Short mmCIF file of C-alpha atoms in Angstrom, two decimals:
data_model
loop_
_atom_site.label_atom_id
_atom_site.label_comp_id
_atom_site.label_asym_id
_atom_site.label_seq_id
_atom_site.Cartn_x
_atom_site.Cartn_y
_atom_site.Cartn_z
CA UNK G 1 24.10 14.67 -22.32
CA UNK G 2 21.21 12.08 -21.95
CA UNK G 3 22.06 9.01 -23.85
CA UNK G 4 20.33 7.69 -26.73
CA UNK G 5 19.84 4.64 -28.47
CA UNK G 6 20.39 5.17 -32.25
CA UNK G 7 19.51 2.36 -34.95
CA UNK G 8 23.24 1.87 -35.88
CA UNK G 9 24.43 0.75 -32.38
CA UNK G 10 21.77 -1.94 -32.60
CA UNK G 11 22.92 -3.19 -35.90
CA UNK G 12 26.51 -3.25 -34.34
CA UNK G 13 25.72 -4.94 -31.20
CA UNK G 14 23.70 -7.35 -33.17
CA UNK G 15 26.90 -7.84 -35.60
CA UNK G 16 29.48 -8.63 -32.26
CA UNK G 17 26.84 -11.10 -31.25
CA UNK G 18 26.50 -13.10 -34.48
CA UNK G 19 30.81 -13.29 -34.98
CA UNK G 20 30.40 -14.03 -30.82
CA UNK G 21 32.62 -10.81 -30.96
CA UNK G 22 33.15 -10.86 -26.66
CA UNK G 23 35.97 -8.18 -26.22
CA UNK G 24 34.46 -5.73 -28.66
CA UNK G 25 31.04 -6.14 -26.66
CA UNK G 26 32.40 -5.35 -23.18
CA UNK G 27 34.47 -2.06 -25.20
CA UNK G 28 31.53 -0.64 -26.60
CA UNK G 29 29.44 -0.79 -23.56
CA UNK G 30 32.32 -0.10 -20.87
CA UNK G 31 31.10 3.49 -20.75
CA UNK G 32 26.97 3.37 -21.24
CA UNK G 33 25.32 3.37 -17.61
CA UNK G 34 23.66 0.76 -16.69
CA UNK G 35 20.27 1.56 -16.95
CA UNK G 36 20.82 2.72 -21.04
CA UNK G 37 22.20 -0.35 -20.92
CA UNK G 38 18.52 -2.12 -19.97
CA UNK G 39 17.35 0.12 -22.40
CA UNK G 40 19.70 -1.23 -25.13
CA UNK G 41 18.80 -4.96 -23.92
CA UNK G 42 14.66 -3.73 -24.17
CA UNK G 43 15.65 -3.48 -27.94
CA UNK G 44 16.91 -6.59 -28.48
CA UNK G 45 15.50 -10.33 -28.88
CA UNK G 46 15.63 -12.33 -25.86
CA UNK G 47 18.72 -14.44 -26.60
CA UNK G 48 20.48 -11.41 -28.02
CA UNK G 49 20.09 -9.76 -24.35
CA UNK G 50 21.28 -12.80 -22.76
CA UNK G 51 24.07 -13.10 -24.30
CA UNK G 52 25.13 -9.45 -23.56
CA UNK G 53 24.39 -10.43 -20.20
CA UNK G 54 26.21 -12.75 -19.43
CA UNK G 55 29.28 -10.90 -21.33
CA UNK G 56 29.31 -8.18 -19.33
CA UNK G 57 30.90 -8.52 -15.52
CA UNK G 58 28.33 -9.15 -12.23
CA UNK G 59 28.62 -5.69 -10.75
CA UNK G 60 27.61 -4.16 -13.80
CA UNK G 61 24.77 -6.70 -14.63
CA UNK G 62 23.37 -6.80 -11.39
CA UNK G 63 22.50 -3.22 -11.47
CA UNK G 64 21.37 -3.81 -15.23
CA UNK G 65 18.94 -6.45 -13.55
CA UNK G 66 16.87 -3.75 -11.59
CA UNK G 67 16.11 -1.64 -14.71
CA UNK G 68 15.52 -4.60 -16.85
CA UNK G 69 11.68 -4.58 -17.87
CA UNK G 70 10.01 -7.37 -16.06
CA UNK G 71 9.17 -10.00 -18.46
CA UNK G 72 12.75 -9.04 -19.75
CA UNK G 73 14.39 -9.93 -16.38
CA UNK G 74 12.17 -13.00 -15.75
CA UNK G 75 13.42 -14.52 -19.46
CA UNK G 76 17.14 -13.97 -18.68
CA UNK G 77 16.81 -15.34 -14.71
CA UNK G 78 15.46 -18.63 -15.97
CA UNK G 79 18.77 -18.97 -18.05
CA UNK G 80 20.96 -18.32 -15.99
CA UNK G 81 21.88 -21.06 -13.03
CA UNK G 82 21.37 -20.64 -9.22
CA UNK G 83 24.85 -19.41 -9.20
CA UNK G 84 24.84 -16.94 -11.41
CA UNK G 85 22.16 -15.63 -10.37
CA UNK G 86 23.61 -15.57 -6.28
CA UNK G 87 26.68 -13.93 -8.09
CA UNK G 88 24.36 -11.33 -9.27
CA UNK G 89 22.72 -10.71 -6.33
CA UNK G 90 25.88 -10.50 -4.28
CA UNK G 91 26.64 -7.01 -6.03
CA UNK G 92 23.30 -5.68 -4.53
CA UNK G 93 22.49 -3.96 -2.11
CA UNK G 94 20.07 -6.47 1.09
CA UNK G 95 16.65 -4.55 -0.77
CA UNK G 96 17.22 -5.13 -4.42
CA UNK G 97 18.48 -8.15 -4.02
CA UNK G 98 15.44 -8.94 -1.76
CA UNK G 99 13.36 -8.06 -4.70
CA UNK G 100 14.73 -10.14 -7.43
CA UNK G 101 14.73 -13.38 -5.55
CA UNK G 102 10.62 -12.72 -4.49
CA UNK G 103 10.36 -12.68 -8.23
CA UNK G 104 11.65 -16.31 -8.29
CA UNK G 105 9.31 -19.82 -7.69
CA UNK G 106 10.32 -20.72 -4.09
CA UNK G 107 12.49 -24.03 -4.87
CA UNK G 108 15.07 -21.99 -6.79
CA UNK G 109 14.27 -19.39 -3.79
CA UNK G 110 16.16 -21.69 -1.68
CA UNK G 111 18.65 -22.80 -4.02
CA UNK G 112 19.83 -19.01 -5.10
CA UNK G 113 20.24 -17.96 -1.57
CA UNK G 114 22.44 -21.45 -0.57
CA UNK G 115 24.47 -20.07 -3.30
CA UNK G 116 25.31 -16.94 -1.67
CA UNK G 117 29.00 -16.37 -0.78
CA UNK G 118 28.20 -13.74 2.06
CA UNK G 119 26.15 -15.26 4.59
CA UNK G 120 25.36 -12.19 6.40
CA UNK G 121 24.48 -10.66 3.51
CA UNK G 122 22.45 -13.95 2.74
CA UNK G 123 20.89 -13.45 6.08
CA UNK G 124 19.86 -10.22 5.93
CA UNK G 125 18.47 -11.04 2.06
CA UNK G 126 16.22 -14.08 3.76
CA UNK G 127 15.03 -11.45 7.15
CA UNK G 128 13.77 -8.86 4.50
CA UNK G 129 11.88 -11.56 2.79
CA UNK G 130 9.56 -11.93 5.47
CA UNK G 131 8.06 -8.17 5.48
CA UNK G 132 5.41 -7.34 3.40
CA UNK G 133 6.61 -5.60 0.27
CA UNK G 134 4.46 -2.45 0.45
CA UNK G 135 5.58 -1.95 4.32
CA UNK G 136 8.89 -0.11 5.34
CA UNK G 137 10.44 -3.72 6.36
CA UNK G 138 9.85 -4.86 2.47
CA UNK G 139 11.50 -1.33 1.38
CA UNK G 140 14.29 -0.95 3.66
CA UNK G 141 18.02 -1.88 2.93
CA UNK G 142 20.13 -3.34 5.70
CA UNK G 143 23.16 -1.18 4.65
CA UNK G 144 23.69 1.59 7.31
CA UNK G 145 26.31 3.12 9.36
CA UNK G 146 25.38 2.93 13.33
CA UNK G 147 26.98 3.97 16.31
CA UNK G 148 27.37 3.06 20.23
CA UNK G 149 26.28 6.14 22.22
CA UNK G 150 28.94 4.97 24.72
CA UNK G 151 31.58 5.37 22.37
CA UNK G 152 34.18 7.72 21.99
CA UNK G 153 34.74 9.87 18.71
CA UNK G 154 37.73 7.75 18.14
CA UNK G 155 36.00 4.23 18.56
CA UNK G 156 33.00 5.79 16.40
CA UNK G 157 35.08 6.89 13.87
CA UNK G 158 37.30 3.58 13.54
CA UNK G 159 33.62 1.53 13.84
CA UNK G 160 32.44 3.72 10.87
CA UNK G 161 35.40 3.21 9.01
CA UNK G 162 34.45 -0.57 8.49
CA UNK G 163 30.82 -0.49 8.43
CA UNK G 164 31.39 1.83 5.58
CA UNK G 165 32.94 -0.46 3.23
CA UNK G 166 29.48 -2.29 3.20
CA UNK G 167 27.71 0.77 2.41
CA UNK G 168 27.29 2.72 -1.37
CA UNK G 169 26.03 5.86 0.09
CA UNK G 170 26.63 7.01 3.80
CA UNK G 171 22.99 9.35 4.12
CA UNK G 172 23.34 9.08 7.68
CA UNK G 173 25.12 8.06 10.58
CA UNK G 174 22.45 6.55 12.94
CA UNK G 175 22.74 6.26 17.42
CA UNK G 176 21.79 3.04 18.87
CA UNK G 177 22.21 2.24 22.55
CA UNK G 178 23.23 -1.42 23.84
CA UNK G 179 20.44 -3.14 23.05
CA UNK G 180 20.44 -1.47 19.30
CA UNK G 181 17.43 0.56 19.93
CA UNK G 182 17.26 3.73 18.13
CA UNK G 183 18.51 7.02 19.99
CA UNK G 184 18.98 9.26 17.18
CA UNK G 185 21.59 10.41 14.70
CA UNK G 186 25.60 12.03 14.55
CA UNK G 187 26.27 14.95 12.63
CA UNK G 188 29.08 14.50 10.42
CA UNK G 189 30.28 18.00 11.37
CA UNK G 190 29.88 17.37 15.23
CA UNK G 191 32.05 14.65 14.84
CA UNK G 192 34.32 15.83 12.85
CA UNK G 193 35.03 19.13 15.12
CA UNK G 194 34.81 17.39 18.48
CA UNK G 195 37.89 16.17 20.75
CA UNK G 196 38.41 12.30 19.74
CA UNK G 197 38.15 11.44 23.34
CA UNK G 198 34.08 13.03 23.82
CA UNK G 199 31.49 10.59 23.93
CA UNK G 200 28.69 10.26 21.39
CA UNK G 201 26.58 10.46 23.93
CA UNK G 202 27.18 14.54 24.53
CA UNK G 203 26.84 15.28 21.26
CA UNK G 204 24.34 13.22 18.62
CA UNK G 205 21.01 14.57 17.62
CA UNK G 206 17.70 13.18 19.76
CA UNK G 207 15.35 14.68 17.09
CA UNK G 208 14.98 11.96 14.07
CA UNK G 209 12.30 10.81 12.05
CA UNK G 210 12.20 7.08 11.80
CA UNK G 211 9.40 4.66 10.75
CA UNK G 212 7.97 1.21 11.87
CA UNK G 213 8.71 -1.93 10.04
CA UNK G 214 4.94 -2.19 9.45
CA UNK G 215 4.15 1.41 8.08
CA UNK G 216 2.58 1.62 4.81
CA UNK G 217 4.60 2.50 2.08
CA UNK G 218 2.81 5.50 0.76
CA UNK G 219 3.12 6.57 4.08
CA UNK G 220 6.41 6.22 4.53
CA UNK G 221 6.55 8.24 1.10
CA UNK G 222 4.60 11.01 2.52
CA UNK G 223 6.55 11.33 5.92
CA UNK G 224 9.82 11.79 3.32
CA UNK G 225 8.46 13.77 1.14
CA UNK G 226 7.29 16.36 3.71
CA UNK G 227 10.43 16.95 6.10
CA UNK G 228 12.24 16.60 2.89
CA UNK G 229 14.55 13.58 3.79
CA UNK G 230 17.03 11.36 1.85
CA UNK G 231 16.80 8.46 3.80
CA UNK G 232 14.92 7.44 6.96
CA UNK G 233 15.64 4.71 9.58
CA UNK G 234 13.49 1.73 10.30
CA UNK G 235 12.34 0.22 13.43
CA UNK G 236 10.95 -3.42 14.56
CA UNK G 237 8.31 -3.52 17.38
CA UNK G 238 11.08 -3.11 20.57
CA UNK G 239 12.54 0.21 18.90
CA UNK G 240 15.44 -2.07 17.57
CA UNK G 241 17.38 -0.26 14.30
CA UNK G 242 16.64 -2.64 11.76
CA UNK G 243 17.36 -0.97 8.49
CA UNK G 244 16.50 2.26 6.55
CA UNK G 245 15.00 3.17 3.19
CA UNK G 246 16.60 5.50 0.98
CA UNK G 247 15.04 8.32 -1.53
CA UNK G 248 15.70 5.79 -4.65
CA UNK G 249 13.30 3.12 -2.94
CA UNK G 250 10.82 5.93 -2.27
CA UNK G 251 10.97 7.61 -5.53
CA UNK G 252 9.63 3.94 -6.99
CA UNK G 253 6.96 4.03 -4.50
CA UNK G 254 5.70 7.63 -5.55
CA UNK G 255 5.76 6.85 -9.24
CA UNK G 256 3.84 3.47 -8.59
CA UNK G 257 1.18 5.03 -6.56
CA UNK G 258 1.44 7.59 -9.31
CA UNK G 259 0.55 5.31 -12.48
CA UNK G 260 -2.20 3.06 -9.81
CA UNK G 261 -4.37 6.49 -9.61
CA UNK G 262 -4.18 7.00 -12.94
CA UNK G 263 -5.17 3.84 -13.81
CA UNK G 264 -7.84 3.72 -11.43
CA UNK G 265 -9.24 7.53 -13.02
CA UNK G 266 -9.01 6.28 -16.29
CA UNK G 267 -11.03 3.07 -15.76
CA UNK G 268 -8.69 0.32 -15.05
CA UNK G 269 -8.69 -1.77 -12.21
CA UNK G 270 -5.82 -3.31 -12.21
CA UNK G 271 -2.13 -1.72 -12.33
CA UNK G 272 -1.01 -3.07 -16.16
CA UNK G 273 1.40 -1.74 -18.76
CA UNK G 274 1.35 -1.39 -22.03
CA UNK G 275 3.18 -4.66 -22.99
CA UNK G 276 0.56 -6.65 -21.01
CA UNK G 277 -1.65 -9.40 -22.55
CA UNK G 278 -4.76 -8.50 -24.08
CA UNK G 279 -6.55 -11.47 -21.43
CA UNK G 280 -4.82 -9.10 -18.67
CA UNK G 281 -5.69 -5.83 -20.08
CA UNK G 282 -9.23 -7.09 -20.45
CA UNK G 283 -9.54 -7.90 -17.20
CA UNK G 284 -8.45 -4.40 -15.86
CA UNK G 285 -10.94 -2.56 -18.63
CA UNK G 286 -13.96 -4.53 -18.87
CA UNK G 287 -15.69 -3.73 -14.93
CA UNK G 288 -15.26 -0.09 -15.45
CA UNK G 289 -16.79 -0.25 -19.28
CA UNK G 290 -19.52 -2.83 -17.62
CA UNK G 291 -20.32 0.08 -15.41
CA UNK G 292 -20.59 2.35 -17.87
CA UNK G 293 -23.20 0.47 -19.97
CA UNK G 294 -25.14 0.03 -17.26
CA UNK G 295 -25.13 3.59 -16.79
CA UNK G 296 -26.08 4.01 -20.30
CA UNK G 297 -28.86 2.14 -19.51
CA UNK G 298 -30.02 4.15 -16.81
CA UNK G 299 -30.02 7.14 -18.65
CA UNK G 300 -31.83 5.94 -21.16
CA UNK G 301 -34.45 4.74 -18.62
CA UNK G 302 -34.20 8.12 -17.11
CA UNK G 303 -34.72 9.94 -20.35
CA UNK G 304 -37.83 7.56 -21.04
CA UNK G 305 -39.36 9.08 -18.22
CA UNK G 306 -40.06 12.64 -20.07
CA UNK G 307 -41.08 11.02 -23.40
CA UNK G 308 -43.49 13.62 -23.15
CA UNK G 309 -40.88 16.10 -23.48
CA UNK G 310 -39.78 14.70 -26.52
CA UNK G 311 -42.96 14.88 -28.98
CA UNK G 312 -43.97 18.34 -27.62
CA UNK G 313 -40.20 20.07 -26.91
CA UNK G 314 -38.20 18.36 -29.22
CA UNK G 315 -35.45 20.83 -28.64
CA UNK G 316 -34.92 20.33 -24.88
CA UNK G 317 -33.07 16.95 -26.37
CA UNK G 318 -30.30 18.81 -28.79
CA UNK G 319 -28.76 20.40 -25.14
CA UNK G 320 -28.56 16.60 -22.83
CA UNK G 321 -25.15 15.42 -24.30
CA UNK G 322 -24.22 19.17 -23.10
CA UNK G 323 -25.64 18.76 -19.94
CA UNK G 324 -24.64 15.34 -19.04
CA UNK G 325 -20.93 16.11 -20.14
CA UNK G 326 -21.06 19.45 -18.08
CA UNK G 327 -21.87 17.48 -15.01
CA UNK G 328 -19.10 14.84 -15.42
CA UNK G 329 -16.75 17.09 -15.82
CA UNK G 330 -17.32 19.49 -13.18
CA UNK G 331 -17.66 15.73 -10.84
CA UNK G 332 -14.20 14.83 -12.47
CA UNK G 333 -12.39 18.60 -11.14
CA UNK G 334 -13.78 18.67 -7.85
CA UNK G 335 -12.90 14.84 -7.28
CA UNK G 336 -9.56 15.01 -8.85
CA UNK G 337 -8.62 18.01 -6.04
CA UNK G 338 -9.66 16.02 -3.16
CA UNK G 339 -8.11 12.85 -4.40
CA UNK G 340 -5.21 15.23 -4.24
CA UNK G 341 -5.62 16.76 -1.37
CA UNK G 342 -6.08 13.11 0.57
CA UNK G 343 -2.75 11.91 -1.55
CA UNK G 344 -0.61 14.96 0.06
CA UNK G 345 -2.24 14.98 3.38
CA UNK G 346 -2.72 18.80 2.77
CA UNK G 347 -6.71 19.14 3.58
CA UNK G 348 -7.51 21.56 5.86
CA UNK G 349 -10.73 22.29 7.82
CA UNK G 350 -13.89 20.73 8.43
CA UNK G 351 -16.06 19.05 5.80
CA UNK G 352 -19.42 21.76 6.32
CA UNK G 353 -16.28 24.15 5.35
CA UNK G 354 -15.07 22.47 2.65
CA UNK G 355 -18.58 22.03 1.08
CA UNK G 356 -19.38 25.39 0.99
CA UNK G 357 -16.44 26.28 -0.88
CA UNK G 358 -17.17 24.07 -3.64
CA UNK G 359 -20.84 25.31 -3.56
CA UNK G 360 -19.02 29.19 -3.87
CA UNK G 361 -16.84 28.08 -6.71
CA UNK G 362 -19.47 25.88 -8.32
CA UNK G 363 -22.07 28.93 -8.19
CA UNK G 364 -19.44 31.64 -9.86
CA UNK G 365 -18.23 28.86 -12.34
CA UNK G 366 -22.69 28.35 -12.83
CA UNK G 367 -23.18 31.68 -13.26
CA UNK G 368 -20.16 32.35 -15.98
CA UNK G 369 -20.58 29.15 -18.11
CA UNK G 370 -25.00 30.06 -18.44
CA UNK G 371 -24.10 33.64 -19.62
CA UNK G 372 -22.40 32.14 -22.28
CA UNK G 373 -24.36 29.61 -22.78
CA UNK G 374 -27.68 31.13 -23.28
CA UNK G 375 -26.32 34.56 -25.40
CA UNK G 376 -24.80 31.52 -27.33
CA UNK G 377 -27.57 29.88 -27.81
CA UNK G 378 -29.98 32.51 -28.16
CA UNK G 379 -28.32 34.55 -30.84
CA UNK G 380 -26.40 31.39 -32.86
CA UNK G 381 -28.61 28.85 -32.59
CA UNK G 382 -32.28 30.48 -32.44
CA UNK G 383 -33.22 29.06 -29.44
CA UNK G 384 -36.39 29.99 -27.37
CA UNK G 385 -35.91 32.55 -24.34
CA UNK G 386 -37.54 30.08 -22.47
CA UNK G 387 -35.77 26.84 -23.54
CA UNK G 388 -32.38 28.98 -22.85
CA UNK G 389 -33.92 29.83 -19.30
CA UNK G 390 -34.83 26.14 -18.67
CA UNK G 391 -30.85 24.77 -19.73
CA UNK G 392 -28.93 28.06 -18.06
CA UNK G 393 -31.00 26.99 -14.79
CA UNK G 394 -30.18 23.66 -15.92
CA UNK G 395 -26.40 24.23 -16.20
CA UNK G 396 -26.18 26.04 -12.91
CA UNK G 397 -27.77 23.58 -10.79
CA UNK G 398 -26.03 20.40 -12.08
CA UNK G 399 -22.51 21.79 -11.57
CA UNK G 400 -23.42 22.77 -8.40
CA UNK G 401 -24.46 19.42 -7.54
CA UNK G 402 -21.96 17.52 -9.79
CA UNK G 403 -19.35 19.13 -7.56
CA UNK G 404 -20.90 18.44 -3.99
CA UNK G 405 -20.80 15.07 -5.41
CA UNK G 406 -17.26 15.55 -6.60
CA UNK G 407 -16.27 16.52 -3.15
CA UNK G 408 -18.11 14.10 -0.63
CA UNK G 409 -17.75 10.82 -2.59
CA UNK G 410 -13.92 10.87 -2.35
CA UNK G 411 -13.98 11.80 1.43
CA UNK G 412 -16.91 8.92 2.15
CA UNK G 413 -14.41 6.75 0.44
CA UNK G 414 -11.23 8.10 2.02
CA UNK G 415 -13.05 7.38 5.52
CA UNK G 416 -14.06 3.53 4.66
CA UNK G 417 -10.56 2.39 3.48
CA UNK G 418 -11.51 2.50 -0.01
CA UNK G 419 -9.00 4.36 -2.48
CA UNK G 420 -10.16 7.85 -3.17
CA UNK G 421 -9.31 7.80 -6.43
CA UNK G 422 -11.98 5.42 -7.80
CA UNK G 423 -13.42 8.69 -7.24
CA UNK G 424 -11.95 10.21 -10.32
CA UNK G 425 -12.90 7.59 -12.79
CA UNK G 426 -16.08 6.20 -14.54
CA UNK G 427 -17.98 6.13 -11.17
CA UNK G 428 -18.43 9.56 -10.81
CA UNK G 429 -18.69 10.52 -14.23
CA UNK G 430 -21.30 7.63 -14.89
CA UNK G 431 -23.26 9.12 -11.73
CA UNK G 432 -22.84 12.64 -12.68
CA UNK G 433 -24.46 12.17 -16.08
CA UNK G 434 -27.02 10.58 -14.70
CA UNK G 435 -27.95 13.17 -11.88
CA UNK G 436 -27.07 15.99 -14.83
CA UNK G 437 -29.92 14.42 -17.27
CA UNK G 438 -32.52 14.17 -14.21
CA UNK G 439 -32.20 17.76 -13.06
CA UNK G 440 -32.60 18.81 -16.54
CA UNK G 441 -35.53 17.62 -17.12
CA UNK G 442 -36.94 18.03 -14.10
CA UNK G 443 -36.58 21.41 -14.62
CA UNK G 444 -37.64 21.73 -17.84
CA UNK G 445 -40.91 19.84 -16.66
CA UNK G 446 -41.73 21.96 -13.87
CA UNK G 447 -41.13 25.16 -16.43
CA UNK G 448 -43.00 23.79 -18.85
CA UNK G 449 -45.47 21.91 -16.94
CA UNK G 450 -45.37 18.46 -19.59
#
C-alpha cells in the first residue's frame, strides 16, 4: 500500500521534536522508506527536517539525501560539517555520491572528500567528478562485478564473491581481459552449470551493448530503452571498463528530458519548478511571451493590409480567431509527432515521403472539418454561400499548410543541433496564426476581388 502522509503524523513528529523526543523519532520512522521519508521532511520547516536528520542513522539519511527536494538538501548540507556530510556520502553508491558533492562550493568540495574514510571509494567519487554530468562518465556508478577471461570458474566465482560485497545490485557480471578492456559479459547460469575448472574464456557472451564515457545521456537513454536493458557498461577512449549506469540513473534522465520538452512546448526556456523564484520563473516565461507580442503585432499589421475587407465584408472578420486557432493547432499536432518521432528515434523514410503523408492526412482532416464548418455556418449562423465558400477554402488550405510547417520546422531544427521541440511551442503557433490569417484573406480577396 503506497504510503501517505496524513496531518496527524506531522503534528506528532512536530511534538517529538519540541520535547527533543530522540528514541520515539527513530521508532516512528524505523519502518517509512526513505523516500516518504523526504516527503515527510518536504512538509516540515527547515530546522524541523534537520533535526530529523541528523536523528536518524547515515545509511538511512544518505539515501533520504537523494530524494530530498533541492533547496531542501542544500539547507540541511550547509548545517551539517564536512564530516557528516563524508559520513553521508560513504553510504552511497561512487554516482550519487558524485552528485551531492558537485552540488557543494569547491572549498568544502575538497574538505568533504579529505573526510572520506574509504579512499578508493574517495577516488572513484573525485574520477567521476571530472565527466560531464549529462555524458555516460557523469551517470555511471563505479560499483560492478568484473571478471578475468583467463580465469577459471572457481577463481571467478571466489573474485565475485568479494567484489560483491561492494555492490547493492549485481545486474551483470562483466569480461575484461588483462589490460581491463571490455570483452563481454558471464551468464549467471553458464557459470553456475559449468565444471569449476573451465575457463571464462570458453564460455562468456561476446555480444554486449556498452557505451562511451562521452555519449550523451539521452542517448544512452535511448540505446536502454530500446534493447530493453537494466544496466549497461561504460567505456573510456582505450575500451577500458570504467563503470556502468543502471536503469535508476536512466529513469532520471528520461523524466528530465521529459519535463525540458514540456517546458520548452509550453513556452519556457529554461527547466524551472514550481517552487522557483518569481525573478527565475520570469526569466524562463518572458522570451516566449516577447515572441508572442511581437507576433501579435504582425498580425495586426497583416490584418491592416485588407482594411478594405473590413468596411465592405465586415463578416469575413467574425471567422479569423477561427482560422488563426485552426492553423496553430493543426502546426502544434503535426510538430508534436515529429518531436516524437526524433525523441524515440522511430522515423522512418525519406522526408518527400513523409511530407506527403501529412499533406494526405491534412487534406482528409481539410475536407471533414469545412463540411462542418460551412453546414454550420450556413444554417446556424446565416452566413453567405459565398463567405462560407471563401472560409471552407480557407480552412482547408491553412491546415494543409499549418501542417507542412508542423512537419519540416522540427526536422530543419533536428538537422542544425537545435532541440526539436522548440518546435512545439509558441514558435510555431505564433507562425501558424500568422500564415492562417494571410491565406484567409488572400483568399477572400481574390474571391471577392476587394
Amino acid at each position: 500500500m503506497e504510503f501517505k502522509i496524513s496531518k496527524n503524523l506531522i503534528l506528532e513528529l512536530e511534538q517529538h521534536i519540541v520535547n527533543k523526543n530522540d528514541k520515539e523519532l527513530e521508532a516512528l520512522l524505523s519502518e517509512v522508506h526513505h523516500a516518504d521519508i523526504a516527503e515527510i521532511l518536504d512538509e516540515l520547516d527547515f530546522d524541523e527536517a534537520t533535526y530529523i536528520f541528523k536523528v536518524l542513522d547515515s545509511d538511512k539519511t544518505a539515501e533520504i539525501l537523494l530524494e530530498l527536494e533541492d533547496d531542501l538538501r542544500e539547507n540541511i548540507l550547509s548545517r551539517l560539517s564536512p564530516k557528516e556530510i563524508a559520513e553521508e556520502l560513504d553510504e552511497l553508491d561512487t554516482n550519487d555520491a558524485a552528485d551531492i558533492i558537485a552540488e557543494l562550493s569547491q572549498d568544502l568540495k575538497a574538505e568533504v572528500i579529505s573526510e572520506l574514510n574509504d579512499l578508493e571509494h574517495a577516488k572513484d567519487i573525485v574520477d567521476l567528478l571530472r565527466y560531464d554530468e549529462n555524458s555516460a562518465g557523469g551517470l555511471m556508478g563505479k560499483e560492478l562485478v568484473r571478471v578475468n577471461e583467463n580465469w577459471n570458474v572457481l577463481t571467478c566465482v571466489k573474485e565475485m564473491r568479494i567484489q560483491a560485497e561492494n555492490v547493492s545490485r549485481v545486474h551483470s557480471i562483466y569480461v575484461v581481459d588483462d589490460e581491463n578492456r571490455l570483452k563481454g559479459r558471464l551468464s549467471l547460469k553458464d557459470l553456475l552449470t559449468t565444471s569449476t575448472k573451465t575457463h571464462i574464456s570458453d564460455i562468456y557472451i561476446r555480444k554486449l551493448n556498452w557505451v562511451n564515457v562521452d555519449t550523451e545521456d539521452v542517448e544512452v537513454a535511448r540505446i536502454m530503452q530500446k534493447y530493453d536493458l537494466e544496466a549497461i557498461p561504460v567505456v573510456d577512449e582505450m575500451g577500458r571498463l570504467v563503470g556502468r549506469i543502471t536503469i535508476d540513473d536512466i529513469i532520471d534522465v528520461i523524466r528530465d528530458e521529459a519535463d525540458q520538452d514540456y517546458q520548452m512546448a509550453a513556452g519556457i526556456s529554461k527547466d524551472v519548478e514550481a517552487d522557483d523564484s518569481i525573478l527565475e520563473h520570469t526569466k524562463a516565461r518572458l522570451p516566449w511571451l516577447v515572441l508572442a507580442l511581437l507576433g501579435g503585432f504582425i498580425s495586426v499589421k497583416v490584418l491592416g493590409l485588407f482594411e478594405g475587407a473590413m468596411l465592405k465584408h465586415g463578416e469575413l472578420f467574425f471567422f479569423t480567431p477561427l482560422i488563426a486557432a485552426m492553423a496553430g493547432n493543426v502546426g502544434v499536432q503535426s510538430s508534436a509527432i515529429i518531436v516524437q518521432g526524433l525523441a524515440n528515434n522511430t522515423l522512418s523514410g525519406s522526408l518527400f515521403s513523409r511530407l506527403v503523408k501529412e499533406v494526405s492526412l491534412s487534406l482528409l482532416n481539410g475536407l471533414i472539418l469545412a463540411v462542418i464548418l460551412f453546414v454550420g455556418s450556413h444554417y446556424l449562423l446565416d452566413v453567405k454561400i459565398v463567405i462560407g465558400v471563401i472560409v471552407t477554402t480557407a480552412l482547408v488550405s491553412v491546415i494543409i499548410i499549418a501542417s507542412l510547417i508542423g512537419t519540416f520546422v522540427p526536422l530543419l531544427l533536428d538537422k542544425f543541433g537545435i532541440d526539436p521541440a522548440l518546435a512545439t511551442g509558441p514558435f510555431i503557433t505564433t507562425s501558424n496564426d500568422i500564415c492562417g490569417i494571410l491565406i484567409y484573406f488572400s483568399i477572400a480577396r481574390i474571391i471577392l476581388g476587394f
